[in-house]
């Protein structure tokens, strides 16, 4: 699961909306304030499904340890890791 601070997520959301390249069917641009409030309230999280959840903080992509994420994914796919991993 990719996570980031509410501020980083809202900035990315606003930047995507500002490009004008999104399909007109995306009407969520009019709910930007509501989206920010929902982020700050912590309303978004992983689906309640069985299995491993790998949490990757993408607030600053320069600090993401992509090798560790890939290693964890490979372990999960091969059945060698059954625990929740936070990276």
Short mmCIF file of C-alpha atoms in Angstrom, two decimals:
data_model
loop_
_atom_site.label_atom_id
_atom_site.label_comp_id
_atom_site.label_asym_id
_atom_site.label_seq_id
_atom_site.Cartn_x
_atom_site.Cartn_y
_atom_site.Cartn_z
CA UNK A 1 0.00 0.00 0.00
CA UNK A 2 1.44 3.33 -1.02
CA UNK A 3 1.04 6.06 1.59
CA UNK A 4 2.11 9.69 1.90
CA UNK A 5 1.29 12.66 4.07
CA UNK A 6 -2.10 14.25 3.40
CA UNK A 7 -0.28 17.38 2.20
CA UNK A 8 1.78 15.44 -0.35
CA UNK A 9 -1.27 13.54 -1.59
CA UNK A 10 -3.32 16.69 -1.97
CA UNK A 11 -0.48 18.44 -3.82
CA UNK A 12 -0.25 15.52 -6.27
CA UNK A 13 -4.03 15.47 -6.71
CA UNK A 14 -4.08 19.22 -7.42
CA UNK A 15 -1.14 18.92 -9.84
CA UNK A 16 -2.91 16.17 -11.82
CA UNK A 17 -6.08 18.24 -11.96
CA UNK A 18 -4.18 21.31 -13.15
CA UNK A 19 -2.81 19.56 -16.24
CA UNK A 20 -6.21 19.50 -17.94
CA UNK A 21 -5.36 16.05 -19.29
CA UNK A 22 -7.78 14.07 -17.14
CA UNK A 23 -10.87 12.61 -18.79
CA UNK A 24 -13.96 14.84 -18.35
CA UNK A 25 -15.65 11.95 -16.53
CA UNK A 26 -13.40 12.61 -13.55
CA UNK A 27 -15.60 15.03 -11.66
CA UNK A 28 -13.63 14.76 -8.43
CA UNK A 29 -11.93 18.10 -9.10
CA UNK A 30 -14.95 19.81 -7.60
CA UNK A 31 -14.46 17.82 -4.38
CA UNK A 32 -10.85 18.80 -3.70
CA UNK A 33 -11.63 20.32 -0.29
CA UNK A 34 -13.65 17.28 0.73
CA UNK A 35 -10.81 15.01 -0.41
CA UNK A 36 -8.35 16.94 1.78
CA UNK A 37 -10.63 16.63 4.81
CA UNK A 38 -11.03 12.89 4.24
CA UNK A 39 -7.26 12.43 3.95
CA UNK A 40 -6.63 14.32 7.19
CA UNK A 41 -9.33 12.25 8.93
CA UNK A 42 -7.54 9.06 7.90
CA UNK A 43 -10.51 7.67 5.98
CA UNK A 44 -8.36 5.89 3.39
CA UNK A 45 -6.59 2.66 4.23
CA UNK A 46 -6.02 -0.86 3.01
CA UNK A 47 -8.94 -3.03 2.00
CA UNK A 48 -9.89 -5.59 4.63
CA UNK A 49 -8.54 -8.55 2.69
CA UNK A 50 -6.43 -11.47 3.86
CA UNK A 51 -2.76 -11.47 3.04
CA UNK A 52 0.37 -9.45 3.36
CA UNK A 53 0.25 -5.66 3.28
CA UNK A 54 3.45 -3.91 2.30
CA UNK A 55 3.37 -0.25 3.30
CA UNK A 56 5.58 2.09 1.28
CA UNK A 57 5.74 5.76 2.27
CA UNK A 58 5.96 7.76 -0.97
CA UNK A 59 5.92 11.22 0.62
CA UNK A 60 9.48 11.68 -0.65
CA UNK A 61 10.21 9.28 -3.51
CA UNK A 62 13.95 9.89 -3.12
CA UNK A 63 13.84 8.08 0.24
CA UNK A 64 11.94 4.98 -0.92
CA UNK A 65 14.08 1.84 -0.71
CA UNK A 66 12.88 0.29 -3.96
CA UNK A 67 15.25 -2.68 -3.61
CA UNK A 68 13.69 -3.58 -0.25
CA UNK A 69 10.19 -3.22 -1.70
CA UNK A 70 11.06 -5.50 -4.63
CA UNK A 71 12.74 -8.01 -2.31
CA UNK A 72 9.67 -8.09 -0.07
CA UNK A 73 7.38 -8.57 -3.06
CA UNK A 74 9.53 -11.42 -4.37
CA UNK A 75 9.51 -13.09 -0.94
CA UNK A 76 5.74 -12.76 -0.79
CA UNK A 77 5.25 -14.20 -4.28
CA UNK A 78 7.46 -17.19 -3.51
CA UNK A 79 5.68 -17.79 -0.18
CA UNK A 80 8.70 -17.12 2.00
CA UNK A 81 7.19 -14.19 3.90
CA UNK A 82 3.82 -14.31 5.65
CA UNK A 83 4.01 -11.24 7.91
CA UNK A 84 2.98 -7.63 7.46
CA UNK A 85 6.02 -5.65 6.39
CA UNK A 86 6.46 -1.91 6.75
CA UNK A 87 9.09 -0.22 4.56
#
